[in-house]
PDB file of C-alpha atoms in Angstrom:
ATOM      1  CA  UNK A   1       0.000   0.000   0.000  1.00  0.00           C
ATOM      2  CA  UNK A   2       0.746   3.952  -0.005  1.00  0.00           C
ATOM      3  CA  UNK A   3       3.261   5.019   2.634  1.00  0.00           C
ATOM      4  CA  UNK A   4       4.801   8.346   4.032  1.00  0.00           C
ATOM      5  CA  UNK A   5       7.902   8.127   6.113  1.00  0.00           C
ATOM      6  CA  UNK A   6       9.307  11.614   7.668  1.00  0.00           C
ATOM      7  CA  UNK A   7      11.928  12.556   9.956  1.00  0.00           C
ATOM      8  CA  UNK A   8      11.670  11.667  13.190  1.00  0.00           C
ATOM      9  CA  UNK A   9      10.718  15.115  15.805  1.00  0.00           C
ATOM     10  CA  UNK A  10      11.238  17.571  17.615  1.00  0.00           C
ATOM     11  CA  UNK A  11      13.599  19.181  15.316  1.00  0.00           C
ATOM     12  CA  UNK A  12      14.826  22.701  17.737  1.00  0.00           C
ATOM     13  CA  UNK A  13      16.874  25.187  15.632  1.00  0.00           C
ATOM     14  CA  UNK A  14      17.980  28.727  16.077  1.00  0.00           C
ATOM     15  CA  UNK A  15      15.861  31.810  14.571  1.00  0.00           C
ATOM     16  CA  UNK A  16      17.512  32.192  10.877  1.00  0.00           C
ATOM     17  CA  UNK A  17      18.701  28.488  10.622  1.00  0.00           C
ATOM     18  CA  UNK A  18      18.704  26.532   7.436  1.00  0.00           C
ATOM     19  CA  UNK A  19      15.583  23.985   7.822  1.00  0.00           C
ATOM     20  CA  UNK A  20      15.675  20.486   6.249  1.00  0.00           C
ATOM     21  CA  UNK A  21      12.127  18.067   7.061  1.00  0.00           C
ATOM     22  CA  UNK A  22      12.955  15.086   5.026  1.00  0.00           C
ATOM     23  CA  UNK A  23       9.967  12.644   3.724  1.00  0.00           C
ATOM     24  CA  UNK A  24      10.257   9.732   1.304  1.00  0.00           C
ATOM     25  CA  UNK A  25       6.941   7.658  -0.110  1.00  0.00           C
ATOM     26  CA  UNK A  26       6.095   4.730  -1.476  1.00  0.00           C
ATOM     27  CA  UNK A  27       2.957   4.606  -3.834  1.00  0.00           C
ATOM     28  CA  UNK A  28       1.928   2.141  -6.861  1.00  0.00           C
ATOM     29  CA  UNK A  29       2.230   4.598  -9.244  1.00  0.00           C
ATOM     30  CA  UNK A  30       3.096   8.539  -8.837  1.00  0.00           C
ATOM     31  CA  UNK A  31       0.893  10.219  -6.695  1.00  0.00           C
ATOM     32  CA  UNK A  32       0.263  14.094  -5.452  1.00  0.00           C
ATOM     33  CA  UNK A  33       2.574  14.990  -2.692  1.00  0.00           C
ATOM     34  CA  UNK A  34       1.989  18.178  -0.290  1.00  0.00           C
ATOM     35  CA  UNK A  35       2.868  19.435   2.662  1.00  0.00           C
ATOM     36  CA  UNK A  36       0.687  20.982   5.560  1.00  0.00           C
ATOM     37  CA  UNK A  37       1.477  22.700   8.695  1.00  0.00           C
ATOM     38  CA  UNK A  38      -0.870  22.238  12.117  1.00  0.00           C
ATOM     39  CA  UNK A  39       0.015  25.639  14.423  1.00  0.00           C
ATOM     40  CA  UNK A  40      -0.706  25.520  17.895  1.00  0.00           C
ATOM     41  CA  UNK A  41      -4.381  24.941  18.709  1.00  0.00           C
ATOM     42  CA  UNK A  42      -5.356  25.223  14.612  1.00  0.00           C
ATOM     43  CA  UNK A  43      -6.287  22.357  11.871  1.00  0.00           C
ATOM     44  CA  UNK A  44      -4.074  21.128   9.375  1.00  0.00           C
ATOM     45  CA  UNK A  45      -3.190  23.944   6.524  1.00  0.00           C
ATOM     46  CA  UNK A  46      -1.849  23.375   2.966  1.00  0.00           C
ATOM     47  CA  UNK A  47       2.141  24.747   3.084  1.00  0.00           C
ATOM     48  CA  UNK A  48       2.712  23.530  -0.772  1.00  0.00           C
ATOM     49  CA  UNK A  49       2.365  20.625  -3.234  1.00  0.00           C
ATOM     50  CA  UNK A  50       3.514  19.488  -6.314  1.00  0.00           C
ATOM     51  CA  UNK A  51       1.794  17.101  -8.516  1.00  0.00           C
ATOM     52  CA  UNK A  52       4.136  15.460 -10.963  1.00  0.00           C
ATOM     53  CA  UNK A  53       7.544  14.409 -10.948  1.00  0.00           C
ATOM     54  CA  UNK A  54      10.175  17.607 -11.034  1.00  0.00           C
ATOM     55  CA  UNK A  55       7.167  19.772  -9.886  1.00  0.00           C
ATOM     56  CA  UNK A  56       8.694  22.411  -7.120  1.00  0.00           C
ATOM     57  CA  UNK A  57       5.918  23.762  -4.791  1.00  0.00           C
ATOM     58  CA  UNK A  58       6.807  26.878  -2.884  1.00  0.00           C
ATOM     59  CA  UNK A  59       5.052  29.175  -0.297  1.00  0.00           C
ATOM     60  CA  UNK A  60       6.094  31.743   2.664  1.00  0.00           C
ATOM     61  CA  UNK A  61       9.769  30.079   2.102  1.00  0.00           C
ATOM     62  CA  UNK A  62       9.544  27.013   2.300  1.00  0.00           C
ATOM     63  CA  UNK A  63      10.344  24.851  -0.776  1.00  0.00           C
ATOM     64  CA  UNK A  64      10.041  20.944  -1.723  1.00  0.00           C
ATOM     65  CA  UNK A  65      10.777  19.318  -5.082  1.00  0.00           C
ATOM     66  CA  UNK A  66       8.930  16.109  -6.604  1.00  0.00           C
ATOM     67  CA  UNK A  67      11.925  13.695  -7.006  1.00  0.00           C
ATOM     68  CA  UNK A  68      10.587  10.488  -8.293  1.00  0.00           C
ATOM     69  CA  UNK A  69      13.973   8.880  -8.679  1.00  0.00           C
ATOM     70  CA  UNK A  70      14.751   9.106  -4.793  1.00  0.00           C
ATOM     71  CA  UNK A  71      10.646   8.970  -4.125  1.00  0.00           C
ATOM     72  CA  UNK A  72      11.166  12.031  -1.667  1.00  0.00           C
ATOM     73  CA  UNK A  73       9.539  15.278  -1.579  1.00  0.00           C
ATOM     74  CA  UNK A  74      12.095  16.839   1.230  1.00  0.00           C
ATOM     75  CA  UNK A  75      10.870  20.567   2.394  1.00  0.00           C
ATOM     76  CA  UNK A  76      13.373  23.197   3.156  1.00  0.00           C
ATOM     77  CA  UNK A  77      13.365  26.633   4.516  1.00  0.00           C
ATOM     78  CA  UNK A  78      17.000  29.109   4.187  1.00  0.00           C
ATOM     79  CA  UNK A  79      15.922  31.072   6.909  1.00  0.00           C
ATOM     80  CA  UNK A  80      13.081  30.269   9.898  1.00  0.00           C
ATOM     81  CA  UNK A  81      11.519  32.024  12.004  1.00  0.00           C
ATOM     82  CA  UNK A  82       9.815  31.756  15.308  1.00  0.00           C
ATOM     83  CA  UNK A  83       6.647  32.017  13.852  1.00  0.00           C
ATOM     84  CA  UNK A  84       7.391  28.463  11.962  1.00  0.00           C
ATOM     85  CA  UNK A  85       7.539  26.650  14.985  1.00  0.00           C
ATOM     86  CA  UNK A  86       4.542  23.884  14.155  1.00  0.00           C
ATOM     87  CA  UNK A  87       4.330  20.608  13.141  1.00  0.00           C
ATOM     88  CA  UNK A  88       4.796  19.292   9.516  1.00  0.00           C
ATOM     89  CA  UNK A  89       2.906  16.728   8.087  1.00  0.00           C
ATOM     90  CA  UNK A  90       3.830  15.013   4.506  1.00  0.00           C
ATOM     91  CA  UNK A  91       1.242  13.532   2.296  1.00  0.00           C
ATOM     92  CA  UNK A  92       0.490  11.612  -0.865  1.00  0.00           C
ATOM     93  CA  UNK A  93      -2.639  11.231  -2.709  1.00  0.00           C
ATOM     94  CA  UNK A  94      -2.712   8.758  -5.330  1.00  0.00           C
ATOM     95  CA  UNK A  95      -6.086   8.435  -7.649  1.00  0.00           C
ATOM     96  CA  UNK A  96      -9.111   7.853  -6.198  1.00  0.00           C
ATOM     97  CA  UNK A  97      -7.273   6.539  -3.064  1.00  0.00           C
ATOM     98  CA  UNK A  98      -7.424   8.583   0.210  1.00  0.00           C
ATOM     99  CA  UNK A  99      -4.584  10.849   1.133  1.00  0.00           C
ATOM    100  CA  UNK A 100      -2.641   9.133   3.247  1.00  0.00           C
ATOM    101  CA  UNK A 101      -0.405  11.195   6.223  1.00  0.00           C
ATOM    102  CA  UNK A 102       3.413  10.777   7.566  1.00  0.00           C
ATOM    103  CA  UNK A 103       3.367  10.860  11.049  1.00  0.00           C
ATOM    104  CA  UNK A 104       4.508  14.656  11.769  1.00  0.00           C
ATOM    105  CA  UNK A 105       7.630  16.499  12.330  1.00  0.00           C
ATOM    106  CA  UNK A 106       7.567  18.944  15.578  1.00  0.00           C
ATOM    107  CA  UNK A 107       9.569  22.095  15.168  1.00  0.00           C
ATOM    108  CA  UNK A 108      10.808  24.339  17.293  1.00  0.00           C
ATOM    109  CA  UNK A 109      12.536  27.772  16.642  1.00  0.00           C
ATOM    110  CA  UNK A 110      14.225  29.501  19.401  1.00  0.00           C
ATOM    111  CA  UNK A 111      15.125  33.354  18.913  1.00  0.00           C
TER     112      UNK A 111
ATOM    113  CA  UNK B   1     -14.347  33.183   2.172  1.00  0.00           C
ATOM    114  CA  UNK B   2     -15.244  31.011   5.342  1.00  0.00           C
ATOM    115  CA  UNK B   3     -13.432  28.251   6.107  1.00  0.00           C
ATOM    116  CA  UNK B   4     -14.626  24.423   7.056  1.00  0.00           C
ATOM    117  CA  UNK B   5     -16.515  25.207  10.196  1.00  0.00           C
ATOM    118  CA  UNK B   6     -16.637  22.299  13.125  1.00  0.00           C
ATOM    119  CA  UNK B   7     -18.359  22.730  16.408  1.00  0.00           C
ATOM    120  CA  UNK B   8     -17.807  21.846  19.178  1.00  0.00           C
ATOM    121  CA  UNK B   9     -14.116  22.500  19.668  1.00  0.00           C
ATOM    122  CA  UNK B  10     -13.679  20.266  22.763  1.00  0.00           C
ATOM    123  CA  UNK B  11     -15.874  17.770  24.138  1.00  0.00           C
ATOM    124  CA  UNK B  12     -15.179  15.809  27.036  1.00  0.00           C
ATOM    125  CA  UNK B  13     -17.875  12.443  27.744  1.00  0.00           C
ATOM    126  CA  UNK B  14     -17.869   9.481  30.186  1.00  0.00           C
ATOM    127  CA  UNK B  15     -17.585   5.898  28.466  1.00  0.00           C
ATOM    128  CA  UNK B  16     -20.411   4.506  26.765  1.00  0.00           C
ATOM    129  CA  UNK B  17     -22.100   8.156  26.328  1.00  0.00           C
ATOM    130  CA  UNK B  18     -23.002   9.253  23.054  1.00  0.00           C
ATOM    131  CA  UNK B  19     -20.996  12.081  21.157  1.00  0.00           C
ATOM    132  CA  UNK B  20     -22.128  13.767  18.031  1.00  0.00           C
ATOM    133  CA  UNK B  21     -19.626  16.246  16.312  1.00  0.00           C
ATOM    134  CA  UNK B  22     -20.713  18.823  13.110  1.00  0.00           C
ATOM    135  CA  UNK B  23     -19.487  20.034  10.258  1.00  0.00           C
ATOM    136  CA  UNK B  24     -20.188  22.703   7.427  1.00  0.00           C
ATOM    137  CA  UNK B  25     -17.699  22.500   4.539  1.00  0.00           C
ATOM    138  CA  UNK B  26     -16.425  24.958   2.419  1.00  0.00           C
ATOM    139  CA  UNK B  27     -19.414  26.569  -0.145  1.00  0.00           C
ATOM    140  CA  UNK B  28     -19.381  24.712  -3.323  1.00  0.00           C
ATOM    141  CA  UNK B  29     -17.231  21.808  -1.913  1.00  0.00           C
ATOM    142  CA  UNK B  30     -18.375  18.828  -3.262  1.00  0.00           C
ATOM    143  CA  UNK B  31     -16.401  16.215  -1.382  1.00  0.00           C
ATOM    144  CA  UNK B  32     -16.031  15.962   2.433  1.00  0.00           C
ATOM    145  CA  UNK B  33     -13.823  13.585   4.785  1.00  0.00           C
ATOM    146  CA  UNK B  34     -13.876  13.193   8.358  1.00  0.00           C
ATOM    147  CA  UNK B  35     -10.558  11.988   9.780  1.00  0.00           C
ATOM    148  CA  UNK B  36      -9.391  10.737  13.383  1.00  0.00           C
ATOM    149  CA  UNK B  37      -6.046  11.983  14.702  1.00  0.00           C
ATOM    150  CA  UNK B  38      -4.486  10.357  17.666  1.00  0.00           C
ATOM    151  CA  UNK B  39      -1.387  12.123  19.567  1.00  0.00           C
ATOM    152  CA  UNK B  40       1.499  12.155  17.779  1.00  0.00           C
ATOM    153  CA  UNK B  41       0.157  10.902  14.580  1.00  0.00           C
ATOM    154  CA  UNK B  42      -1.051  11.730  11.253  1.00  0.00           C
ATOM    155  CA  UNK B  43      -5.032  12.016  10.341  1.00  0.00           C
ATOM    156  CA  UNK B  44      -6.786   8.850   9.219  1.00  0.00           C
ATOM    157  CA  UNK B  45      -9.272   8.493   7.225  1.00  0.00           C
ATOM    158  CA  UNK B  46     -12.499   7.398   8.700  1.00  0.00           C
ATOM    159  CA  UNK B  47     -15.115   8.478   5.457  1.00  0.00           C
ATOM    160  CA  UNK B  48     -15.502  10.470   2.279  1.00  0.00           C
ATOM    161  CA  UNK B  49     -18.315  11.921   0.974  1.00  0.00           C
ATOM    162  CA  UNK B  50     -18.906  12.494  -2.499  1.00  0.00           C
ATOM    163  CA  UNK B  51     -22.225  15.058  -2.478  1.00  0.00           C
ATOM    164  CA  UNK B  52     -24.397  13.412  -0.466  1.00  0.00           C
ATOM    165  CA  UNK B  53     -23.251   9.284  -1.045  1.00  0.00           C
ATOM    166  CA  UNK B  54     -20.576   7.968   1.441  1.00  0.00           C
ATOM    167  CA  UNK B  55     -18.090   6.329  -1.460  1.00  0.00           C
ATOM    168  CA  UNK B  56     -15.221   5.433   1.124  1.00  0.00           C
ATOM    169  CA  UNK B  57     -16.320   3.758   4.737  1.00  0.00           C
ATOM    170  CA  UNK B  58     -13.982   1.032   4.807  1.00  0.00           C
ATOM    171  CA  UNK B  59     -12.106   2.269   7.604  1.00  0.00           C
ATOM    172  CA  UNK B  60     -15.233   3.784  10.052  1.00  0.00           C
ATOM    173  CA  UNK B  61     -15.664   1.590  12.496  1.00  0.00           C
ATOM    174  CA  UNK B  62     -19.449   1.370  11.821  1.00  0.00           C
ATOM    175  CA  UNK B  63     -20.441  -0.759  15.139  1.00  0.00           C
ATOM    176  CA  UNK B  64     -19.992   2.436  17.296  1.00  0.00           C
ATOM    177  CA  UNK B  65     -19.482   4.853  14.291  1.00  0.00           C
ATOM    178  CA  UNK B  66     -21.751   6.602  11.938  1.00  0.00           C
ATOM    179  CA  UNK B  67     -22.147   9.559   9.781  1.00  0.00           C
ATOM    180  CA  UNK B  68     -24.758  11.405   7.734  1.00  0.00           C
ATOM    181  CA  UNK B  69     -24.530  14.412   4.978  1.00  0.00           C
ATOM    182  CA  UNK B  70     -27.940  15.220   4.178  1.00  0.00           C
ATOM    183  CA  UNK B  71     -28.745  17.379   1.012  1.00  0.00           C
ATOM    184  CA  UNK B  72     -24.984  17.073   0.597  1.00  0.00           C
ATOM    185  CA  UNK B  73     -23.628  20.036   2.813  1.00  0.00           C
ATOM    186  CA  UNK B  74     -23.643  19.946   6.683  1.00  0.00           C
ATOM    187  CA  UNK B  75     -22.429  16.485   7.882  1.00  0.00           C
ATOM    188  CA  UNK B  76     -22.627  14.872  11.274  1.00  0.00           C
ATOM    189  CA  UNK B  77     -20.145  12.135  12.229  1.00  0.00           C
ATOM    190  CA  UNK B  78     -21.750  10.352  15.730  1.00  0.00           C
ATOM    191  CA  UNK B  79     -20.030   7.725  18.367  1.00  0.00           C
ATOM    192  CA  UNK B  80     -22.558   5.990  20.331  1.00  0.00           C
ATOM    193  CA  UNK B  81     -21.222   4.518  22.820  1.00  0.00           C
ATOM    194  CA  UNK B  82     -18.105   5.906  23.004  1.00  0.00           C
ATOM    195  CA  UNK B  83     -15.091   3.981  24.441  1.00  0.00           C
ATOM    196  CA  UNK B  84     -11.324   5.291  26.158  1.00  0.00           C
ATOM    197  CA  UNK B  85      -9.801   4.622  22.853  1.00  0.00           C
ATOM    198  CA  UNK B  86     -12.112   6.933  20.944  1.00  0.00           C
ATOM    199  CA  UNK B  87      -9.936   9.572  22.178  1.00  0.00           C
ATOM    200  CA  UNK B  88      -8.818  11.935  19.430  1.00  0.00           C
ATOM    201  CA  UNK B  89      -8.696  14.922  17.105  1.00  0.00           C
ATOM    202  CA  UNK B  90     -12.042  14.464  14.693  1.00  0.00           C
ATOM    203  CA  UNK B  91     -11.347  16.947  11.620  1.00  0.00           C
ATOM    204  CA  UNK B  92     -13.527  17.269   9.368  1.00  0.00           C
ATOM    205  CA  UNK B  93     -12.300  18.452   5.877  1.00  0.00           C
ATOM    206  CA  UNK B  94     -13.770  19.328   2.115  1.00  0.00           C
ATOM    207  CA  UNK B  95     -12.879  19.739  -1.504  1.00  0.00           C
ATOM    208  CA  UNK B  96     -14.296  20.605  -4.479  1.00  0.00           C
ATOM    209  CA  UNK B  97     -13.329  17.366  -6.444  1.00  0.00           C
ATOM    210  CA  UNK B  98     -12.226  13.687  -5.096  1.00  0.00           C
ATOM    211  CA  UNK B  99      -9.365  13.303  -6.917  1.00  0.00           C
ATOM    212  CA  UNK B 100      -4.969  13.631  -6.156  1.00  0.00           C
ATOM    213  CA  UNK B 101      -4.678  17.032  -7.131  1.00  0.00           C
ATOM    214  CA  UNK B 102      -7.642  18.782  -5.293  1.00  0.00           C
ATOM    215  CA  UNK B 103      -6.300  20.548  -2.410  1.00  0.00           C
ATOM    216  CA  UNK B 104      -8.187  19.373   0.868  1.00  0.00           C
ATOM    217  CA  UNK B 105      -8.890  22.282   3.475  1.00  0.00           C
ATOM    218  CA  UNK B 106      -9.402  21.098   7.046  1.00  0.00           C
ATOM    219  CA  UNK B 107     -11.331  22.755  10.153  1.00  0.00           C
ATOM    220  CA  UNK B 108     -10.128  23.401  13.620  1.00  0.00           C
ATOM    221  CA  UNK B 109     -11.328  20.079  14.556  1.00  0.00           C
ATOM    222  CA  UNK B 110     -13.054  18.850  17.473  1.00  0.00           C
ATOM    223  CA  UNK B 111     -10.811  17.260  20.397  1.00  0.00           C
ATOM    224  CA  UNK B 112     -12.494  14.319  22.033  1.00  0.00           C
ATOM    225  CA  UNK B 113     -11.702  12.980  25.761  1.00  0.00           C
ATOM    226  CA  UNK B 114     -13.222  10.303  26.966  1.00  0.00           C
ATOM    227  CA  UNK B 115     -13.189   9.167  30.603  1.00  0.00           C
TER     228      UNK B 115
END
């Protein structure tokens, strides 16, 4: 079946650190991948996706790339900030399959 | 535009009582999921809605578990009785088509303790 694996949490770094989350999938074929963020207290929000293989999604910084080769879809930040301190959740969908979660990555930022 | 829209928030029950938790997607969303998410994990996938048929309910546990979406908006997602392992984040989340590329939004959710 469809699997997410992500780096293990908490992940602490310093305000203005370069952030690495890594996630790798399995899937029968190539699915959607995204990435959403749960802040304190809040539901699950969309950070970025990409959809095909090469596909870089992008928002408020924070980048991933579709790289079916190495079936990851790593995200990355150059710089955090406090205000990024939630946890990360990777995803695939694949067809009419349900979207199926990694377990979540806990960061912290400290200023 | 208003997001998905749960209620309650928090609910805390005794064992065996019955629990009943709402939600109102996002306008025009065709498809809605309710998912379970225990501590430390990622959501699961307890049932989609497609309008108003439930086309995935392999994983709701349907002896305790049920859920309705009348005229294909509001839905209600009900545990009766409810038991210690029932536990959880319910979230409750829409889209406007079913398949890998449409973007699912998700509500606050509702965080269930049971004693």
């Amino acid at each position: 079946g469809n699997s997410v694996t992500q780096m293990e949490g908490p992940v602490t770094l310093s305000e203005e650190a370069f952030l690495t989350i890594n996630c790798t999938y399995t899937a029968t074929g190539y699915p959607s991948l995204f990435w959403y963020v749960q802040y304190p207290g809040e539901g699950l929000q969309l950070l970025l996706k990409a959809t095909k293989a090469d596909d870089k999604g992008s928002n408020k910084g924070f980048e991933a790339t579709y790289r079916k080769e190495t079936t990851s879809f790593h995200l990355e930040k150059g710089s955090v900030q406090v205000s990024d301190s939630a946890v990360y959740f990777c995803a695939l969908h694949f067809g009419n399959e349900k979207l199926t979660f990694g377990t979540g990555t806990r960061l912290t930022i400290i200023p | 535009e208003a997001g998905v829209v749960q209620s309650p928030r928090y609910k805390i029950i005794e064992k065996k009582q019955p629990v009943a938790f709402w939600c109102n997607p996002i306008s025009g969303h065709n498809t809605l999921y309710w998912y379970r998410q225990n501590l430390g994990q990622g959501p699961e996938l307890l049932i989609r809605y497609e309008n108003e048929e439930a086309v995935d309910d392999s994983q709701l546990p349907k002896d305790r578990f049920s859920a309705e979406r009348l005229k294909g908006v509001d839905s209600t997602l009900k545990i009766q009785p409810a038991e210690l392992g029932d536990s959880a984040v319910y979230l409750c989340a829409s889209s406007f088509g079913g398949g890998s590329t449409d973007t699912q939004y998700f509500g606050p959710g509702t965080r269930l303790t049971v004693l």
